Amino acid sequence: MYLLAETLIVSAGLLMVTGLIPGRWCRQVQFQLRDCVTVLAGLQTLLALTLTLLNVTGAWWGTGPFTQPLPIEYAGVQWLLLDGTSSLMFALVSFVGWVICRYSVRFLDGEPELGNYYRWTALTIGAVSLMALSGNLLLFIAAWTLASLGLHHLLLFYRERPAARRAAWNKFIVSRTGDLCLLIAAVLIYLECQTLNFTPLFAQLAGSGSTESIPLMCGIWLLVIGAAIKTAQFPFHSWLPQTLETPTPVSALMHAGIVNAGGYLLIRTSPLVQLVPAALACLVLIGTLTVCIAATSMLAQNSVKKKLAYSTVAQMGFMMLQCGLGAFSAAMLHLLAHSFYKAYAFLNSGSVLEQKQALGRGPEPKQTVPVSAFKLLLTTGFVVLGFLAVLALFGINPATKPGGILLGLVVCLALTGWLKQAWQTGDYLLVLRTACTAGGVCLLYCLAFLSIDRLVTPTPVTSLFDPSLLMLGGPAVLVVLGFTSLLLLNDRLTLSRRPDWMHALYIHALNGFYVEAWFRQRLGHLLKQ
């Protein structure tokens, strides 16, 4: 296993060392560097898939070297923590990174800065890979910061464009603010626990249930705040929709492999953050607010990349919501599914117009058929009963799962809205197909959830935090109101004649509710305009 650990470190290290090559040399050997980085990313993908397969074997059949988490320690520092959680993130980053390297071969062919592009891409992929595998909090933060700096150079690929410079430096300021919170959090946690290695840190806190230590509590709060800031949560999300001047593969790497690192940090340190229930409740509020604002803004955008960017912000908000509810396995599944989908969506975004032209205008849209209250009530009951039946088929009780009731409610709202749109077409065959598809989606989701739940390492800390208590408080009310409002807003968009207030809302949403303008007014002298 030490040979495997050394191979993993060498793989990530070789990619990171590429970032030290001088820019002048990168231009001279740009094609050789391109091929070398692509091959390294491909080999690391094979290594990551092997590691994941070994973890799957250990989780499902109890055989192999990974029946328990395997920490790799040297000189008092836990460099790697090999378990199901790290292997999943490592496989995600490696595969997406390799696909992006392959895609960029043709997409950026002829660019004069091709060598420097692959230089910084290799550094970013290597740093995120080390972050995914790290077993030490300080090493995690350092690798994340290094990945952020590599991404900064990629965002400045077209540095002659003012919009690219403004977005890159806006992101730089926000990321350094998050880094400062994380560094202070690491210092406070170390002063209290005398270690930042994950395994002994979690073992030390095992069975404590809560903490009355002020430094440790402040450290956990800063850990949560830093993760939220760097994961584009409201109001620190405005930089993400502005990064439109970067090459499309950079957008795919950023949205699929880097911006979700805050969610991974919370999943990785879940035994720690559960000790402060108030911080998790705050995370629920922040996540819900981010979802509502970003999803509304997304509906108003007319740029494909900007619409996808606001979609990412909304998805990151939902992932923070899941973490706040204590549903860390569901958050990990969401992280993986969103990353693969968003990487594909960005890499395919340049073909949208060609696909539309190939399909032609298509048939004229049918007149919207009103849906009676009886049909809507019947559909809602069908969705709830069907969803509960699928959960029972897999032996999942939402009442015993962290955040299960609230998350189940969100799923039922989404499926109800989907079926209502089918009813509005007046095509009963389409309604039947939609219902069958919804059932299939629920089956696949439950199967994937159980698989991820087996791989994600159980938390050794017995927390006093009971996510079901959120059902009685303000966070639950906000979640219900927020997602119900989104459902109603989406329903109003299908009307042929919309209320006047929707026109005003459209203008505000198109401008992202002016958050980016507010930051530009106050930080304009720092954004290198």
Coordinates of N, CA, C and O in Angstrom, one line a residue, residues 22-180:
P22 N 9.4 27.6 -16.7 CA 9.3 29.0 -17.1 C 8.4 29.1 -18.4 O 8.4 28.3 -19.2
G23 N 7.7 30.3 -18.4 CA 6.8 30.5 -19.5 C 7.5 30.5 -20.9 O 6.9 30.0 -21.9
R24 N 8.7 31.0 -21.0 CA 9.4 31.0 -22.3 C 9.7 29.6 -22.8 O 9.5 29.3 -24.0
W25 N 10.0 28.7 -21.9 CA 10.2 27.3 -22.3 C 8.9 26.6 -22.7 O 8.9 25.8 -23.6
C26 N 7.8 27.0 -22.0 CA 6.5 26.4 -22.4 C 6.2 26.8 -23.8 O 5.6 25.9 -24.5
R27 N 6.5 28.0 -24.3 CA 6.2 28.3 -25.6 C 7.0 27.6 -26.6 O 6.6 27.3 -27.8
Q28 N 8.2 27.3 -26.3 CA 9.1 26.6 -27.2 C 8.8 25.1 -27.3 O 9.0 24.5 -28.4
V29 N 8.3 24.5 -26.3 CA 8.0 23.0 -26.3 C 6.5 22.8 -26.1 O 6.1 21.8 -25.4
Q30 N 5.7 23.7 -26.6 CA 4.2 23.6 -26.3 C 3.6 22.3 -26.7 O 2.7 21.8 -26.0
F31 N 3.9 21.8 -27.8 CA 3.3 20.5 -28.3 C 3.7 19.3 -27.5 O 2.9 18.5 -27.1
Q32 N 5.0 19.3 -27.1 CA 5.5 18.2 -26.3 C 4.9 18.3 -24.9 O 4.5 17.3 -24.3
L33 N 4.8 19.5 -24.4 CA 4.2 19.7 -23.1 C 2.7 19.3 -23.1 O 2.2 18.7 -22.1
R34 N 2.0 19.7 -24.1 CA 0.6 19.3 -24.3 C 0.4 17.8 -24.2 O -0.4 17.3 -23.5
D35 N 1.3 17.1 -25.0 CA 1.2 15.6 -25.0 C 1.5 15.0 -23.7 O 0.9 14.0 -23.2
C36 N 2.6 15.5 -23.0 CA 3.0 15.0 -21.8 C 2.0 15.2 -20.7 O 1.7 14.2 -19.9
V37 N 1.4 16.4 -20.6 CA 0.4 16.6 -19.6 C -0.9 15.7 -19.8 O -1.4 15.1 -18.9
T38 N -1.3 15.6 -21.1 CA -2.4 14.7 -21.4 C -2.2 13.3 -21.0 O -3.0 12.6 -20.4
V39 N -0.9 12.8 -21.3 CA -0.6 11.4 -20.9 C -0.6 11.2 -19.4 O -1.1 10.2 -18.9
L40 N 0.0 12.2 -18.7 CA 0.0 12.1 -17.2 C -1.4 12.1 -16.6 O -1.7 11.3 -15.7
A41 N -2.2 13.0 -17.2 CA -3.6 13.0 -16.7 C -4.3 11.7 -17.0 O -5.1 11.2 -16.2
G42 N -4.1 11.1 -18.1 CA -4.7 9.8 -18.5 C -4.2 8.7 -17.5 O -5.0 7.8 -17.1
L43 N -2.9 8.6 -17.3 CA -2.3 7.6 -16.4 C -2.9 7.8 -15.0 O -3.2 6.8 -14.3
Q44 N -3.0 9.0 -14.5 CA -3.6 9.3 -13.2 C -5.0 8.8 -13.1 O -5.5 8.4 -12.1
T45 N -5.8 9.0 -14.2 CA -7.2 8.5 -14.3 C -7.2 7.0 -14.1 O -8.1 6.5 -13.3
L46 N -6.4 6.3 -14.7 CA -6.3 4.8 -14.6 C -6.0 4.5 -13.1 O -6.6 3.5 -12.5
L47 N -5.1 5.2 -12.5 CA -4.7 5.0 -11.1 C -5.9 5.3 -10.2 O -6.1 4.5 -9.2
A48 N -6.6 6.4 -10.5 CA -7.7 6.7 -9.7 C -8.9 5.7 -9.8 O -9.5 5.4 -8.8
L49 N -9.1 5.2 -11.0 CA -10.2 4.2 -11.1 C -9.8 2.9 -10.4 O -10.6 2.2 -9.8
T50 N -8.5 2.6 -10.4 CA -8.0 1.4 -9.7 C -8.3 1.6 -8.2 O -8.7 0.6 -7.5
L51 N -7.9 2.7 -7.7 CA -8.1 3.0 -6.2 C -9.6 3.0 -5.9 O -9.9 2.4 -4.8
T52 N -10.4 3.5 -6.7 CA -11.9 3.5 -6.4 C -12.4 2.1 -6.5 O -13.2 1.7 -5.6
L53 N -11.9 1.3 -7.4 CA -12.4 -0.1 -7.5 C -12.0 -0.9 -6.2 O -12.8 -1.7 -5.7
L54 N -10.8 -0.7 -5.7 CA -10.4 -1.3 -4.5 C -11.2 -0.9 -3.3 O -11.6 -1.7 -2.4
N55 N -11.6 0.4 -3.3 CA -12.5 0.9 -2.2 C -13.9 0.3 -2.3 O -14.5 0.0 -1.3
V56 N -14.4 0.2 -3.6 CA -15.7 -0.5 -3.8 C -15.7 -1.9 -3.3 O -16.6 -2.4 -2.6
T57 N -14.6 -2.6 -3.6 CA -14.5 -4.0 -3.2 C -14.5 -4.1 -1.6 O -15.2 -5.0 -1.1
G58 N -13.8 -3.2 -1.0 CA -13.8 -3.2 0.5 C -15.1 -2.9 1.1 O -15.5 -3.4 2.1
A59 N -15.8 -1.9 0.5 CA -17.0 -1.4 1.0 C -18.2 -2.4 0.9 O -19.0 -2.6 1.8
W60 N -18.2 -3.1 -0.3 CA -19.4 -4.0 -0.6 C -19.1 -5.5 -0.1 O -20.0 -6.1 0.3
W61 N -17.9 -5.9 -0.3 CA -17.6 -7.3 0.0 C -16.6 -7.5 1.2 O -16.4 -8.6 1.6
G62 N -16.1 -6.4 1.8 CA -15.3 -6.6 2.9 C -13.9 -7.3 2.6 O -13.3 -7.8 3.5
T63 N -13.5 -7.2 1.4 CA -12.2 -7.8 1.1 C -11.3 -6.7 0.5 O -11.7 -5.7 0.0
G64 N -10.0 -7.0 0.4 CA -9.0 -6.1 -0.1 C -8.4 -5.2 0.9 O -8.7 -5.3 2.1
P65 N -7.6 -4.3 0.5 CA -6.8 -3.5 1.5 C -7.6 -2.3 2.1 O -7.1 -1.7 3.0
F66 N -8.8 -2.0 1.6 CA -9.5 -0.8 2.0 C -10.8 -1.2 2.7 O -11.9 -0.5 2.5
T67 N -10.8 -2.1 3.6 CA -11.9 -2.4 4.5 C -12.1 -1.3 5.5 O -13.2 -1.1 6.1
Q68 N -11.0 -0.6 5.8 CA -10.9 0.5 6.7 C -10.2 1.7 6.1 O -9.3 1.4 5.2
P69 N -10.4 2.9 6.5 CA -9.6 4.0 6.0 C -8.1 3.8 6.2 O -7.7 3.3 7.3
L70 N -7.3 4.1 5.2 CA -5.8 3.9 5.3 C -5.1 5.2 5.3 O -4.9 5.8 4.3
P71 N -4.6 5.6 6.5 CA -3.8 6.9 6.5 C -2.4 6.6 6.2 O -1.8 5.6 6.6
I72 N -1.7 7.5 5.5 CA -0.3 7.4 5.1 C 0.4 8.6 5.8 O 0.1 9.7 5.4
E73 N 1.2 8.3 6.7 CA 1.8 9.4 7.5 C 3.3 9.3 7.4 O 3.9 8.3 7.3
Y74 N 3.9 10.5 7.3 CA 5.4 10.6 7.2 C 5.8 11.9 7.9 O 5.2 13.0 7.7
A75 N 6.8 11.8 8.8 CA 7.3 13.0 9.6 C 6.2 13.7 10.3 O 6.2 14.9 10.5
G76 N 5.3 12.9 10.9 CA 4.2 13.5 11.7 C 3.1 14.1 10.9 O 2.2 14.7 11.6
V77 N 3.1 14.1 9.6 CA 2.1 14.7 8.8 C 1.4 13.6 8.0 O 2.0 12.7 7.4
Q78 N 0.1 13.5 8.1 CA -0.8 12.6 7.4 C -1.0 13.1 6.0 O -1.9 13.8 5.7
W79 N -0.1 12.6 5.1 CA -0.1 13.1 3.7 C -1.3 12.7 3.0 O -1.9 13.4 2.2
L80 N -1.7 11.4 3.2 CA -2.8 10.9 2.4 C -3.8 10.2 3.4 O -3.4 9.6 4.4
L81 N -5.0 10.2 3.0 CA -6.1 9.4 3.7 C -6.9 8.7 2.7 O -7.7 9.3 2.0
L82 N -6.6 7.5 2.5 CA -7.2 6.7 1.4 C -8.4 6.0 1.9 O -8.3 5.1 2.7
D83 N -9.5 6.4 1.4 CA -10.8 5.8 1.8 C -11.8 6.1 0.6 O -11.4 6.6 -0.4
G84 N -13.1 5.7 0.9 CA -14.1 5.8 -0.2 C -14.3 7.3 -0.6 O -14.4 7.6 -1.8
T85 N -14.3 8.2 0.4 CA -14.5 9.6 0.1 C -13.4 10.2 -0.8 O -13.7 10.8 -1.8
S86 N -12.2 10.0 -0.4 CA -11.1 10.5 -1.2 C -10.9 9.9 -2.5 O -10.6 10.5 -3.5
S87 N -11.2 8.6 -2.6 CA -11.1 7.9 -3.9 C -12.1 8.4 -4.9 O -11.8 8.6 -6.1
L88 N -13.3 8.7 -4.4 CA -14.4 9.2 -5.3 C -14.0 10.6 -5.9 O -14.1 10.9 -7.1
M89 N -13.5 11.5 -5.0 CA -13.1 12.8 -5.4 C -11.9 12.8 -6.3 O -11.8 13.5 -7.3
F90 N -11.0 11.9 -6.0 CA -9.7 11.8 -6.8 C -10.1 11.3 -8.2 O -9.5 11.7 -9.2
A91 N -11.0 10.3 -8.3 CA -11.4 9.8 -9.6 C -12.1 10.8 -10.4 O -11.9 11.0 -11.6
L92 N -13.0 11.6 -9.7 CA -13.7 12.7 -10.4 C -12.7 13.7 -11.0 O -12.8 14.0 -12.2
V93 N -11.8 14.2 -10.2 CA -10.9 15.2 -10.6 C -10.0 14.7 -11.8 O -9.7 15.4 -12.8
S94 N -9.5 13.5 -11.6 CA -8.6 12.9 -12.6 C -9.3 12.7 -13.9 O -8.7 13.1 -15.0
F95 N -10.5 12.1 -13.9 CA -11.2 11.9 -15.2 C -11.6 13.2 -15.9 O -11.3 13.3 -17.1
V96 N -12.1 14.1 -15.1 CA -12.5 15.4 -15.7 C -11.3 16.1 -16.3 O -11.3 16.7 -17.4
G97 N -10.2 16.1 -15.5 CA -9.0 16.7 -15.9 C -8.4 16.1 -17.2 O -8.0 16.9 -18.1
W98 N -8.5 14.8 -17.3 CA -8.0 14.1 -18.5 C -8.9 14.5 -19.7 O -8.4 14.8 -20.8
V99 N -10.2 14.5 -19.5 CA -11.1 14.8 -20.6 C -10.9 16.2 -21.1 O -10.9 16.5 -22.3
I100 N -10.6 17.1 -20.2 CA -10.4 18.5 -20.6 C -9.1 18.7 -21.3 O -9.0 19.5 -22.3
C101 N -8.1 18.0 -20.9 CA -6.8 18.0 -21.6 C -7.0 17.5 -23.0 O -6.4 18.1 -24.0
R102 N -7.7 16.4 -23.2 CA -7.9 15.9 -24.5 C -8.8 16.8 -25.4 O -8.5 17.0 -26.6
Y103 N -9.8 17.4 -24.8 CA -10.7 18.3 -25.5 C -9.9 19.6 -26.0 O -10.1 20.1 -27.1
S104 N -9.0 20.0 -25.1 CA -8.2 21.3 -25.4 C -7.3 21.1 -26.6 O -6.8 22.1 -27.1
V105 N -6.9 19.9 -26.9 CA -5.9 19.6 -28.0 C -6.4 20.3 -29.3 O -5.7 21.0 -30.0
R106 N -7.7 20.1 -29.6 CA -8.3 20.7 -30.8 C -8.9 22.0 -30.5 O -8.8 22.9 -31.4
F107 N -9.5 22.2 -29.4 CA -10.2 23.5 -29.1 C -9.2 24.7 -29.1 O -9.5 25.8 -29.6
L108 N -8.0 24.5 -28.6 CA -7.0 25.6 -28.5 C -5.9 25.4 -29.5 O -4.8 26.1 -29.3
D109 N -6.1 24.6 -30.5 CA -5.0 24.4 -31.5 C -4.7 25.7 -32.2 O -5.6 26.4 -32.7
G110 N -3.5 26.1 -32.2 CA -3.1 27.4 -32.9 C -2.9 28.5 -31.9 O -2.4 29.6 -32.3
E111 N -3.3 28.4 -30.7 CA -3.2 29.5 -29.7 C -1.7 29.7 -29.4 O -1.0 28.7 -29.1
P112 N -1.2 30.9 -29.4 CA 0.2 31.1 -29.1 C 0.6 30.8 -27.6 O 1.8 30.5 -27.4
E113 N -0.4 30.8 -26.7 CA -0.1 30.5 -25.3 C -0.5 29.1 -24.9 O -0.8 28.9 -23.8
L114 N -0.5 28.2 -25.9 CA -0.9 26.8 -25.6 C -0.1 26.2 -24.6 O -0.6 25.5 -23.7
G115 N 1.3 26.4 -24.6 CA 2.2 25.8 -23.6 C 1.8 26.3 -22.2 O 1.8 25.4 -21.3
N116 N 1.6 27.6 -22.1 CA 1.3 28.1 -20.7 C -0.1 27.6 -20.3 O -0.3 27.4 -19.1
Y117 N -1.0 27.4 -21.2 CA -2.3 26.9 -20.8 C -2.1 25.5 -20.2 O -2.7 25.2 -19.1
Y118 N -1.4 24.6 -20.8 CA -1.2 23.2 -20.3 C -0.4 23.3 -19.0 O -0.5 22.4 -18.2
R119 N 0.5 24.2 -18.9 CA 1.3 24.4 -17.7 C 0.4 24.6 -16.5 O 0.5 23.9 -15.5
W120 N -0.4 25.6 -16.6 CA -1.3 25.9 -15.5 C -2.4 24.9 -15.3 O -2.9 24.7 -14.2
T121 N -2.9 24.3 -16.4 CA -3.9 23.2 -16.2 C -3.3 22.1 -15.5 O -4.0 21.5 -14.6
A122 N -2.1 21.7 -15.8 CA -1.4 20.6 -15.0 C -1.3 20.9 -13.6 O -1.5 20.1 -12.7
L123 N -0.8 22.1 -13.3 CA -0.7 22.6 -11.9 C -2.0 22.5 -11.2 O -2.1 22.0 -10.0
T124 N -3.1 23.0 -11.8 CA -4.4 23.0 -11.2 C -4.9 21.6 -10.9 O -5.4 21.2 -9.8
I125 N -4.8 20.7 -11.9 CA -5.3 19.3 -11.7 C -4.5 18.6 -10.7 O -5.0 17.9 -9.8
G126 N -3.1 18.8 -10.6 CA -2.3 18.1 -9.6 C -2.6 18.6 -8.2 O -2.7 17.8 -7.3
A127 N -2.9 19.9 -8.1 CA -3.2 20.5 -6.8 C -4.5 20.0 -6.2 O -4.6 19.6 -5.1
V128 N -5.5 20.0 -7.1 CA -6.8 19.5 -6.7 C -6.8 18.0 -6.3 O -7.4 17.5 -5.4
S129 N -5.9 17.2 -7.1 CA -5.7 15.8 -6.8 C -5.1 15.6 -5.4 O -5.6 14.8 -4.6
L130 N -4.1 16.4 -5.1 CA -3.5 16.3 -3.8 C -4.5 16.7 -2.7 O -4.5 16.1 -1.6
M131 N -5.3 17.7 -3.0 CA -6.3 18.2 -2.0 C -7.3 17.0 -1.7 O -7.7 16.8 -0.6
A132 N -7.7 16.3 -2.8 CA -8.7 15.2 -2.7 C -8.1 14.1 -1.8 O -8.9 13.5 -1.0
L133 N -6.8 13.8 -1.9 CA -6.2 12.7 -1.2 C -5.7 13.1 0.2 O -5.4 12.2 1.0
S134 N -5.5 14.4 0.5 CA -4.8 14.8 1.7 C -5.5 14.3 3.0 O -6.7 14.3 3.1
G135 N -4.7 14.0 4.0 CA -5.2 13.6 5.3 C -4.9 14.6 6.4 O -5.0 14.2 7.5
N136 N -4.5 15.8 6.0 CA -4.2 16.8 6.9 C -4.9 18.1 6.5 O -4.9 18.5 5.3
L137 N -5.4 18.8 7.5 CA -6.2 20.0 7.2 C -5.4 21.1 6.6 O -5.8 21.7 5.6
L138 N -4.2 21.3 7.1 CA -3.3 22.4 6.6 C -2.9 22.0 5.1 O -2.8 22.9 4.3
L139 N -2.6 20.8 4.9 CA -2.2 20.3 3.5 C -3.4 20.5 2.6 O -3.2 20.9 1.4
F140 N -4.6 20.2 3.1 CA -5.8 20.4 2.3 C -5.9 21.9 1.8 O -6.2 22.2 0.7
I141 N -5.8 22.8 2.8 CA -5.9 24.2 2.5 C -4.8 24.7 1.6 O -5.1 25.5 0.7
A142 N -3.6 24.2 1.8 CA -2.5 24.6 0.9 C -2.7 24.2 -0.5 O -2.5 24.9 -1.5
A143 N -3.1 22.9 -0.7 CA -3.4 22.4 -2.0 C -4.5 23.1 -2.7 O -4.5 23.4 -3.9
W144 N -5.6 23.5 -1.9 CA -6.7 24.2 -2.5 C -6.3 25.6 -2.9 O -6.7 26.1 -4.0
T145 N -5.4 26.3 -2.1 CA -4.9 27.6 -2.5 C -4.1 27.5 -3.7 O -4.2 28.4 -4.6
L146 N -3.2 26.5 -3.8 CA -2.4 26.3 -5.0 C -3.3 26.1 -6.3 O -3.0 26.7 -7.3
A147 N -4.3 25.3 -6.1 CA -5.2 25.1 -7.3 C -5.9 26.4 -7.6 O -6.1 26.7 -8.8
S148 N -6.3 27.2 -6.7 CA -6.9 28.5 -6.9 C -6.0 29.4 -7.7 O -6.4 30.1 -8.6
L149 N -4.7 29.4 -7.3 CA -3.7 30.3 -8.0 C -3.5 29.8 -9.4 O -3.4 30.6 -10.4
G150 N -3.5 28.5 -9.6 CA -3.4 27.9 -11.0 C -4.6 28.3 -11.8 O -4.5 28.7 -13.0
L151 N -5.8 28.3 -11.3 CA -7.0 28.7 -11.9 C -7.0 30.2 -12.3 O -7.5 30.6 -13.3
H152 N -6.4 31.0 -11.4 CA -6.3 32.4 -11.6 C -5.5 32.7 -12.9 O -6.0 33.5 -13.7
H153 N -4.4 32.0 -13.2 CA -3.7 32.2 -14.4 C -4.5 31.7 -15.6 O -4.4 32.3 -16.7
L154 N -5.3 30.6 -15.5 CA -6.1 30.2 -16.6 C -7.2 31.2 -16.9 O -7.6 31.4 -18.1
L155 N -7.8 31.8 -15.9 CA -8.8 32.8 -16.1 C -8.2 34.0 -16.8 O -8.9 34.8 -17.5
L156 N -6.9 34.2 -16.7 CA -6.2 35.3 -17.4 C -5.6 34.9 -18.7 O -4.6 35.5 -19.2
F157 N -6.1 33.8 -19.3 CA -5.5 33.3 -20.5 C -5.6 34.4 -21.6 O -4.7 34.6 -22.4
Y158 N -6.8 35.1 -21.7 CA -6.9 36.2 -22.6 C -6.8 37.5 -21.7 O -7.8 38.2 -21.5
R159 N -5.6 37.8 -21.2 CA -5.4 38.9 -20.3 C -5.6 40.2 -21.0 O -5.7 41.3 -20.3
E160 N -5.6 40.3 -22.3 CA -5.8 41.6 -22.9 C -7.3 42.0 -22.9 O -7.6 43.2 -23.2
R161 N -8.2 41.1 -22.4 CA -9.6 41.5 -22.3 C -9.9 42.0 -21.0 O -9.7 41.4 -20.0
P162 N -10.4 43.3 -20.9 CA -10.7 43.8 -19.6 C -11.7 43.0 -18.7 O -11.6 42.9 -17.5
A163 N -12.7 42.4 -19.4 CA -13.7 41.6 -18.6 C -13.0 40.4 -18.0 O -13.4 40.0 -16.9
A164 N -12.1 39.8 -18.7 CA -11.3 38.6 -18.2 C -10.5 39.0 -17.0 O -10.5 38.3 -15.9
R165 N -9.8 40.2 -17.0 CA -9.0 40.6 -15.9 C -9.9 41.0 -14.7 O -9.6 40.6 -13.6
R166 N -11.0 41.6 -15.0 CA -11.9 42.0 -13.9 C -12.5 40.8 -13.1 O -12.5 40.7 -11.9
A167 N -12.9 39.8 -13.9 CA -13.5 38.6 -13.3 C -12.4 37.8 -12.5 O -12.6 37.3 -11.4
A168 N -11.2 37.7 -13.1 CA -10.1 36.9 -12.5 C -9.7 37.6 -11.1 O -9.5 36.9 -10.1
W169 N -9.6 38.9 -11.1 CA -9.2 39.5 -9.9 C -10.3 39.6 -8.9 O -10.1 39.6 -7.6
N170 N -11.5 39.6 -9.3 CA -12.7 39.5 -8.4 C -12.6 38.2 -7.7 O -12.8 38.1 -6.5
K171 N -12.4 37.1 -8.5 CA -12.3 35.8 -7.9 C -11.1 35.7 -7.0 O -11.2 35.0 -6.0
F172 N -10.0 36.3 -7.4 CA -8.8 36.3 -6.5 C -9.1 36.8 -5.2 O -8.7 36.3 -4.1
I173 N -9.8 38.0 -5.1 CA -10.0 38.6 -3.8 C -11.0 37.8 -3.0 O -10.7 37.6 -1.8
V174 N -12.0 37.2 -3.6 CA -12.9 36.4 -2.8 C -12.2 35.1 -2.3 O -12.4 34.7 -1.1
S175 N -11.4 34.5 -3.1 CA -10.7 33.3 -2.7 C -9.7 33.5 -1.6 O -9.6 32.7 -0.7
R176 N -9.0 34.6 -1.7 CA -8.1 34.9 -0.6 C -8.8 35.2 0.7 O -8.3 34.9 1.8
T177 N -10.0 35.8 0.6 CA -10.8 36.0 1.8 C -11.2 34.7 2.4 O -11.1 34.4 3.7
G178 N -11.6 33.7 1.6 CA -11.9 32.4 2.1 C -10.7 31.7 2.6 O -10.7 31.0 3.7
D179 N -9.5 31.8 2.0 CA -8.3 31.2 2.5 C -7.9 31.7 3.8 O -7.4 31.0 4.7
L180 N -8.1 33.0 4.0 CA -7.8 33.6 5.4 C -8.6 33.0 6.4 O -8.1 32.7 7.5

